[in-house]
Short mmCIF file of C-alpha atoms and ligand atoms in Angstrom, two decimals:
data_model
loop_
_atom_site.label_atom_id
_atom_site.label_comp_id
_atom_site.label_asym_id
_atom_site.label_seq_id
_atom_site.Cartn_x
_atom_site.Cartn_y
_atom_site.Cartn_z
CA MET A 1 173.05 -83.37 116.75
CA SER A 2 172.85 -79.94 118.59
CA ASP A 3 170.59 -81.36 121.19
CA LEU A 4 173.07 -83.99 122.27
CA SER A 5 173.48 -83.46 126.05
CA LYS A 6 175.19 -85.32 128.94
CA GLU A 7 171.72 -86.28 130.14
CA THR A 8 170.91 -88.00 126.89
CA ILE A 9 174.19 -89.93 127.06
CA GLN A 10 173.53 -90.97 130.67
CA ALA A 11 170.07 -91.98 130.04
CA ALA A 12 171.30 -94.27 127.23
CA LEU A 13 173.78 -95.71 129.58
CA ALA A 14 171.30 -96.22 132.50
CA GLY A 15 171.01 -99.96 132.01
CA LEU A 16 174.73 -100.71 132.03
CA LYS A 17 175.68 -102.99 134.95
CA ASP A 18 178.97 -103.34 136.72
CA PRO A 19 180.28 -106.74 135.80
CA ILE A 20 181.46 -107.44 139.27
CA SER A 21 178.92 -105.80 141.63
CA GLY A 22 176.00 -106.04 139.35
CA GLU A 23 174.88 -102.46 140.27
CA SER A 24 174.14 -99.68 137.81
CA LEU A 25 177.40 -98.08 136.62
CA LEU A 26 175.49 -94.79 136.32
CA GLU A 27 173.97 -94.92 139.76
CA SER A 28 177.29 -95.82 141.33
CA GLY A 29 178.89 -92.82 139.82
CA ALA A 30 181.44 -94.91 137.73
CA ILE A 31 180.44 -93.23 134.52
CA LYS A 32 182.33 -89.97 134.47
CA GLY A 33 183.94 -87.36 132.35
CA ILE A 34 181.22 -87.32 129.65
CA VAL A 35 182.54 -84.90 126.99
CA ILE A 36 180.61 -83.90 123.81
CA ARG A 37 182.36 -82.21 121.01
CA GLY A 38 180.05 -81.87 118.11
CA GLY A 39 178.99 -85.55 117.55
CA ASN A 40 182.20 -86.95 119.20
CA VAL A 41 181.47 -88.37 122.60
CA GLY A 42 184.10 -89.33 125.13
CA LEU A 43 183.51 -90.88 128.58
CA SER A 44 185.28 -92.86 131.23
CA ILE A 45 184.32 -95.79 133.49
CA ASP A 46 186.01 -95.55 136.72
CA ILE A 47 186.94 -98.95 138.06
CA ALA A 48 188.21 -99.94 141.47
CA SER A 49 191.73 -101.10 140.37
CA PRO A 50 193.77 -101.12 137.23
CA ASP A 51 194.08 -104.86 137.78
CA LEU A 52 190.50 -105.19 136.74
CA VAL A 53 190.85 -103.85 133.34
CA ASN A 54 190.27 -107.16 131.59
CA GLN A 55 187.12 -107.72 133.42
CA TYR A 56 185.55 -104.44 132.40
CA GLU A 57 186.57 -104.55 128.75
CA THR A 58 183.33 -105.95 127.60
CA VAL A 59 181.34 -103.36 129.37
CA ARG A 60 183.58 -100.65 128.09
CA LEU A 61 182.88 -101.67 124.59
CA GLU A 62 179.11 -102.16 125.30
CA ALA A 63 179.03 -98.57 126.46
CA GLU A 64 180.89 -97.39 123.34
CA ASN A 65 178.35 -99.15 121.12
CA ILE A 66 175.37 -97.74 123.09
CA VAL A 67 176.71 -94.32 122.81
CA LYS A 68 177.39 -94.79 119.08
CA ASP A 69 173.73 -95.62 118.55
CA VAL A 70 172.54 -92.48 120.23
CA ALA A 71 170.99 -90.01 117.63
CA GLY A 72 173.53 -87.53 116.65
CA VAL A 73 176.55 -89.26 117.89
CA MET A 74 179.31 -89.69 115.27
CA SER A 75 182.03 -91.31 117.32
CA ALA A 76 182.18 -92.70 120.86
CA THR A 77 185.37 -93.25 122.85
CA THR A 78 185.25 -94.96 126.18
CA VAL A 79 188.24 -95.42 128.33
CA LEU A 80 188.56 -97.18 131.73
CA THR A 81 190.13 -95.05 134.43
CA ALA A 82 191.11 -96.10 137.90
CA GLU A 83 190.91 -92.74 139.88
CA ARG A 84 189.69 -94.42 143.00
CA ALA A 85 192.79 -96.55 143.08
CA SER A 86 195.23 -93.60 142.54
CA ASP A 87 196.82 -91.56 145.16
CA ASP A 88 197.91 -88.78 142.91
CA LYS A 89 195.80 -85.83 142.13
CA GLY A 90 196.37 -85.16 138.46
CA PRO A 91 196.74 -87.21 135.29
CA ALA A 92 199.18 -90.16 135.81
CA ALA A 93 202.69 -89.35 134.93
CA PRO A 94 203.68 -91.26 131.87
CA THR A 95 206.41 -93.00 133.69
CA GLN A 96 204.19 -94.36 136.43
CA GLY A 97 202.06 -97.44 136.28
CA LYS A 98 204.57 -100.23 136.33
CA ARG A 99 202.03 -102.47 138.12
CA ILE A 100 199.33 -101.80 135.38
CA GLY A 101 201.66 -102.68 132.63
CA GLN A 102 201.84 -106.24 133.63
CA HIS A 103 198.19 -106.41 133.15
CA ALA A 104 198.01 -104.74 129.83
CA GLN A 105 195.24 -105.93 127.53
CA PRO A 106 196.33 -108.64 125.28
CA GLY A 107 196.47 -107.83 121.75
CA GLY A 108 198.92 -108.31 118.88
CA LYS A 109 200.04 -105.81 116.33
CA ILE A 110 197.17 -103.77 114.83
CA SER A 111 197.02 -103.92 110.98
CA LEU A 112 196.95 -100.68 108.92
CA PRO A 113 197.30 -102.02 105.33
CA ASN A 114 196.81 -98.67 103.64
CA ILE A 115 199.55 -96.93 105.58
CA ARG A 116 202.95 -97.67 104.08
CA THR A 117 205.13 -96.36 106.84
CA ILE A 118 204.73 -95.13 110.41
CA LEU A 119 207.10 -92.66 111.95
CA VAL A 120 206.73 -92.10 115.69
CA VAL A 121 208.15 -88.91 117.30
CA ALA A 122 209.05 -89.45 121.06
CA SER A 123 210.64 -87.69 123.75
CA GLY A 124 211.75 -88.68 127.29
CA LYS A 125 209.73 -85.67 128.85
CA GLY A 126 207.29 -83.11 128.03
CA GLY A 127 207.98 -79.60 126.79
CA VAL A 128 211.17 -80.39 124.89
CA GLY A 129 209.22 -79.37 121.48
CA LYS A 130 208.28 -82.92 120.44
CA SER A 131 204.96 -81.90 118.92
CA THR A 132 206.64 -78.92 117.15
CA VAL A 133 209.31 -81.29 115.61
CA ALA A 134 206.54 -83.94 114.71
CA VAL A 135 204.48 -81.17 112.87
CA ASN A 136 207.39 -79.82 110.99
CA ILE A 137 208.79 -83.16 109.90
CA ALA A 138 205.23 -84.02 108.78
CA ALA A 139 204.89 -80.82 106.82
CA GLY A 140 208.35 -81.22 105.39
CA LEU A 141 207.66 -84.75 104.13
CA LYS A 142 204.43 -83.38 102.73
CA SER A 143 206.39 -80.66 100.82
CA PHE A 144 208.54 -83.51 99.30
CA GLY A 145 205.40 -84.92 97.70
CA LEU A 146 204.47 -87.79 100.19
CA LYS A 147 201.02 -88.52 101.32
CA VAL A 148 201.17 -87.57 104.93
CA GLY A 149 198.80 -88.13 107.88
CA LEU A 150 199.52 -86.88 111.47
CA LEU A 151 198.21 -88.70 114.53
CA ASP A 152 198.53 -86.66 117.80
CA ALA A 153 198.57 -89.37 120.49
CA ASP A 154 199.84 -87.03 123.13
CA ILE A 155 197.03 -87.35 125.76
CA TYR A 156 198.76 -85.18 128.14
CA GLY A 157 198.74 -82.10 125.97
CA PRO A 158 197.26 -82.81 122.59
CA SER A 159 198.63 -79.66 120.80
CA VAL A 160 198.77 -80.73 117.18
CA PRO A 161 195.31 -79.16 116.29
CA LYS A 162 196.51 -75.86 117.54
CA LEU A 163 199.90 -76.14 115.87
CA LEU A 164 198.14 -76.64 112.59
CA GLY A 165 195.33 -74.13 113.13
CA ILE A 166 192.56 -76.79 113.04
CA ASN A 167 189.24 -75.79 114.67
CA GLU A 168 186.94 -78.30 113.26
CA LYS A 169 186.29 -81.88 114.55
CA PRO A 170 186.41 -85.03 112.70
CA GLN A 171 183.18 -86.16 110.75
CA MET A 172 181.74 -89.53 110.70
CA GLY A 173 182.17 -91.41 107.27
CA ASP A 174 179.85 -94.06 105.84
CA ASN A 175 182.20 -96.84 106.75
CA ASP A 176 181.78 -95.96 110.51
CA LYS A 177 185.24 -94.46 110.57
CA MET A 178 186.14 -90.83 111.36
CA ILE A 179 187.07 -88.54 108.67
CA PRO A 180 189.95 -86.57 109.89
CA PRO A 181 190.21 -82.84 109.33
CA VAL A 182 192.84 -81.79 106.88
CA ALA A 183 195.46 -79.08 107.40
CA HIS A 184 198.14 -78.11 105.14
CA SER A 185 197.15 -81.10 102.87
CA MET A 186 197.75 -83.62 105.76
CA LYS A 187 194.99 -85.73 107.49
CA VAL A 188 195.09 -85.10 111.10
CA MET A 189 193.58 -86.94 114.05
CA SER A 190 194.18 -86.00 117.62
CA MET A 191 193.40 -87.10 121.07
CA GLY A 192 192.43 -83.49 121.54
CA PHE A 193 189.35 -83.88 119.45
CA MET A 194 188.08 -86.50 122.06
CA VAL A 195 188.91 -85.28 125.45
CA ASP A 196 188.14 -82.09 127.30
CA GLU A 197 191.18 -79.99 127.96
CA GLU A 198 189.57 -78.36 130.99
CA ALA A 199 189.12 -81.77 132.73
CA PRO A 200 191.80 -84.16 131.84
CA LEU A 201 190.94 -87.76 132.58
CA VAL A 202 193.13 -89.83 134.68
CA TRP A 203 194.77 -92.23 132.21
CA ARG A 204 196.32 -95.50 133.14
CA GLY A 205 198.78 -97.31 130.90
CA PRO A 206 196.69 -100.08 129.19
CA MET A 207 193.53 -97.81 129.01
CA MET A 208 195.45 -95.06 127.47
CA ALA A 209 197.08 -97.38 124.99
CA GLY A 210 193.57 -98.88 124.15
CA ALA A 211 192.19 -95.35 123.49
CA MET A 212 195.13 -94.46 121.44
CA THR A 213 195.12 -97.56 119.19
CA GLN A 214 191.49 -96.74 118.44
CA LEU A 215 192.62 -93.48 116.86
CA PHE A 216 194.78 -95.58 114.50
CA THR A 217 192.15 -98.09 113.47
CA ASP A 218 188.79 -96.09 113.70
CA THR A 219 190.16 -93.13 111.37
CA ASP A 220 189.72 -93.12 107.64
CA TRP A 221 193.32 -92.42 106.67
CA GLY A 222 193.00 -93.52 103.01
CA GLU A 223 196.22 -94.34 101.50
CA LEU A 224 199.19 -92.80 103.20
CA ASP A 225 202.90 -93.02 102.50
CA VAL A 226 203.57 -92.17 105.97
CA LEU A 227 201.59 -91.56 109.24
CA VAL A 228 203.70 -89.36 111.73
CA VAL A 229 202.66 -90.08 115.21
CA ASP A 230 203.27 -87.52 118.02
CA MET A 231 203.68 -89.79 121.01
CA PRO A 232 202.80 -89.09 124.59
CA PRO A 233 206.01 -87.77 126.38
CA GLY A 234 207.82 -90.32 128.52
CA THR A 235 208.70 -94.03 128.33
CA GLY A 236 206.09 -95.60 130.48
CA ASP A 237 204.09 -98.67 129.98
CA ALA A 238 201.42 -96.79 127.74
CA GLN A 239 204.27 -95.73 125.40
CA LEU A 240 205.78 -99.22 125.30
CA THR A 241 202.40 -100.78 124.64
CA LEU A 242 201.86 -98.49 121.84
CA ALA A 243 205.22 -99.08 120.31
CA GLN A 244 204.49 -102.82 120.52
CA ARG A 245 200.97 -102.64 119.00
CA ILE A 246 201.67 -100.33 116.21
CA PRO A 247 203.74 -101.36 113.20
CA VAL A 248 206.25 -98.78 113.55
CA THR A 249 208.77 -98.10 110.69
CA GLY A 250 211.06 -95.87 112.76
CA ALA A 251 211.16 -93.61 115.65
CA VAL A 252 212.68 -90.08 116.11
CA ILE A 253 213.64 -88.92 119.48
CA VAL A 254 213.53 -85.11 120.30
CA SER A 255 215.60 -83.77 123.16
CA THR A 256 216.92 -80.47 124.46
CA PRO A 257 220.63 -80.16 125.05
CA GLN A 258 220.22 -80.03 128.99
CA ASP A 259 221.59 -83.03 130.67
CA ILE A 260 218.39 -83.85 132.39
CA ALA A 261 216.48 -84.12 129.12
CA LEU A 262 219.31 -86.12 127.69
CA ILE A 263 219.01 -88.61 130.53
CA ASP A 264 215.50 -88.97 129.57
CA ALA A 265 216.21 -89.31 125.95
CA LYS A 266 218.40 -92.20 126.82
CA LYS A 267 215.31 -93.99 128.34
CA GLY A 268 213.54 -93.36 125.01
CA PHE A 269 216.41 -95.25 123.14
CA GLN A 270 216.16 -98.09 125.56
CA MET A 271 212.33 -98.29 125.15
CA PHE A 272 212.58 -98.55 121.37
CA GLN A 273 215.54 -100.91 121.41
CA LYS A 274 213.46 -103.12 123.72
CA THR A 275 210.59 -103.16 121.33
CA ASP A 276 212.78 -103.61 118.19
CA VAL A 277 211.76 -100.36 116.71
CA PRO A 278 214.56 -98.79 114.60
CA ILE A 279 215.62 -95.50 115.99
CA PHE A 280 216.06 -93.10 113.00
CA GLY A 281 217.83 -90.73 115.04
CA ILE A 282 217.74 -87.92 117.51
CA VAL A 283 216.83 -84.26 117.05
CA GLU A 284 218.29 -81.60 119.42
CA ASN A 285 215.58 -78.96 119.78
CA MET A 286 216.33 -75.46 121.39
CA SER A 287 219.90 -76.39 120.52
CA TYR A 288 221.13 -72.83 120.63
CA TYR A 289 219.48 -69.44 120.91
CA ALA A 290 219.25 -67.70 117.38
CA CYS A 291 218.73 -63.97 118.15
CA PRO A 292 216.03 -62.73 115.73
CA LYS A 293 217.63 -59.30 115.58
CA CYS A 294 221.41 -59.78 115.22
CA GLY A 295 221.46 -63.36 114.09
CA ASP A 296 223.90 -64.08 116.76
CA ARG A 297 224.05 -67.68 118.29
CA ALA A 298 224.12 -68.24 122.03
CA GLU A 299 224.56 -71.76 123.31
CA ILE A 300 222.65 -71.15 126.40
CA PHE A 301 221.89 -74.91 127.16
CA GLY A 302 225.28 -76.17 126.32
CA HIS A 303 224.87 -77.15 122.65
CA GLY A 304 225.90 -80.48 121.40
CA GLY A 305 224.95 -82.83 124.25
CA ALA A 306 222.35 -84.74 122.04
CA LYS A 307 224.91 -85.39 119.42
CA GLU A 308 227.25 -86.77 122.00
CA THR A 309 224.58 -89.01 123.52
CA ALA A 310 223.57 -90.18 120.01
CA GLU A 311 227.19 -91.09 119.33
CA ASN A 312 227.52 -92.95 122.73
CA TYR A 313 224.32 -94.92 121.84
CA GLY A 314 225.20 -95.57 118.31
CA VAL A 315 222.14 -93.58 117.19
CA GLU A 316 222.24 -91.15 114.25
CA PHE A 317 222.11 -87.38 115.10
CA LEU A 318 219.68 -85.85 112.74
CA GLY A 319 220.32 -82.24 113.43
CA GLY A 320 219.68 -79.31 115.81
CA ILE A 321 216.79 -76.70 115.66
CA PRO A 322 217.54 -73.43 117.28
CA LEU A 323 215.47 -71.87 120.10
CA HIS A 324 213.87 -69.18 117.90
CA ILE A 325 210.90 -66.95 118.56
CA SER A 326 209.58 -67.55 114.98
CA VAL A 327 209.19 -71.34 115.87
CA ARG A 328 206.76 -70.40 118.61
CA GLU A 329 205.10 -67.64 116.61
CA LYS A 330 204.57 -69.75 113.50
CA SER A 331 203.12 -72.53 115.79
CA ASP A 332 200.77 -70.20 117.36
CA GLN A 333 199.56 -69.11 113.90
CA GLY A 334 198.92 -72.73 113.04
CA SER A 335 201.57 -72.79 110.32
CA PRO A 336 204.69 -74.94 110.72
CA ALA A 337 208.15 -73.02 110.59
CA VAL A 338 209.22 -75.48 107.84
CA LEU A 339 206.92 -73.76 105.36
CA ASP A 340 207.88 -70.32 106.36
CA ARG A 341 209.84 -68.67 103.33
CA ASN A 342 210.73 -65.72 105.47
CA ASN A 343 213.17 -67.69 107.64
CA GLU A 344 215.10 -69.86 105.39
CA ALA A 345 217.77 -70.92 107.97
CA LEU A 346 215.06 -72.44 110.27
CA ARG A 347 213.21 -73.83 107.17
CA GLU A 348 216.46 -75.57 106.10
CA ALA A 349 217.12 -76.97 109.61
CA PHE A 350 213.79 -78.66 109.66
CA LEU A 351 213.87 -79.70 105.93
CA SER A 352 217.25 -81.33 106.38
CA ILE A 353 215.76 -83.41 109.22
CA ALA A 354 212.76 -84.41 107.21
CA GLU A 355 215.03 -85.23 104.25
CA GLN A 356 217.00 -87.71 106.26
CA VAL A 357 213.78 -89.20 107.73
CA GLN A 358 212.34 -89.52 104.19
CA ASP A 359 215.41 -91.36 103.00
CA LYS A 360 214.99 -93.96 105.79
CA LEU A 361 211.26 -94.25 105.20
CA LEU A 362 211.82 -94.83 101.41
CA ASP A 363 214.32 -97.52 102.29
CA ALA A 364 211.63 -99.23 104.42
CA MET A 365 208.97 -98.94 101.80
P1 ADP B 1 206.11 -80.95 123.63
O1 ADP B 1 205.38 -81.70 122.50
O2 ADP B 1 207.60 -81.66 123.77
O3 ADP B 1 205.45 -80.89 124.90
P2 ADP B 1 205.85 -78.50 122.13
O4 ADP B 1 206.18 -78.89 120.82
O5 ADP B 1 204.40 -78.41 122.50
O6 ADP B 1 206.58 -79.48 123.13
O7 ADP B 1 206.64 -77.17 122.55
C1 ADP B 1 206.49 -76.59 123.80
C2 ADP B 1 206.48 -75.11 123.54
O8 ADP B 1 207.90 -74.58 123.16
C3 ADP B 1 205.61 -74.58 122.40
O9 ADP B 1 205.13 -73.25 122.96
C4 ADP B 1 206.47 -74.35 121.18
O10 ADP B 1 206.06 -73.33 120.38
C5 ADP B 1 207.78 -73.97 121.85
N1 ADP B 1 209.03 -74.43 121.06
C6 ADP B 1 209.17 -75.71 120.67
N2 ADP B 1 210.40 -75.75 119.95
C7 ADP B 1 210.83 -74.40 119.97
C8 ADP B 1 212.05 -73.80 119.37
N3 ADP B 1 212.86 -74.44 118.75
N4 ADP B 1 212.11 -72.37 119.54
C9 ADP B 1 211.11 -71.72 120.16
N5 ADP B 1 210.08 -72.17 120.71
C10 ADP B 1 209.95 -73.55 120.63
#
């Protein structure tokens, strides 16, 4: 396994032909971003236009199967990218890609018979604490005795492994499924295990959704009461496709109190309403500043905006989490604040949200 190299992968893929031009995908430079993490291999095939996704699906699968057969490979993830077609420099913003969404790969809802409920945690934009809230709700549900899995589908910043202090990678099981690492008694799978943080791929809507659905189906979750999904931020086509393809039980939307973030949260409501996914409620993160020294509360972002928005939209308000240094510190230590007995106020704030979520999940079971 240790002598797996990019060259080995490239050599295995040398015979792969472009279904349109007939030329070698390797020679034309279309095979890119080969990332090897332990036995997990990720790569992208760059295509000329997002509109050609369907024509390249067969070769994408073929590449994946070839790589899976290479000695030492435990899992292979191949995605299609359309860097040549894109004008922007970095990864596609989640809200971009309207054109691509119309060409999303066909495919109905995926079936996950051993998973009783799926909770998605979403936000209109990045940096609002969505992953933090997802991890704390998951750990809260676990502490109530549920069997919990956590899937980090946030391709733009897969942070769940770090938030839970996971350093190992998934292993390959006998049934050809990945065995997820376990942290705080929760099975965890992350996009971060598959992609190179240093060189983010350019993801396009349907391709990203395809890679994400694989994390659901190719992971050995065992029996779960709930799978908590940390969604990519935003309300673009990839998020929409995912919400349509995954049998979601309910959604929690995370927002900060600032108006701009709230406007984004509204888009989140609309997205889930469009896909008939029940919205369990909204969590206001960084709701107010809790001074760790004097315990004073300062409403620096104008507290209460999320509650108001929730009311306007007929969506439940699940509670607020203060901006508190210990949230970040606990995250950096890989231990969710909801488990921290040294800060009961914070623990209670997360537990109260997790409890409301649990009630709604139990109703749906
Ligand atoms: P997102 O998933 O929305 O991008 P993260 O959960 O990764 O956001 O949080 C972004 C940063 O903010 C992290 O460093 C996290 O530790 C910090 N953070 C999140 N919520 C809080 C909070 N309530 N108080 C203090 N820091 C927070």
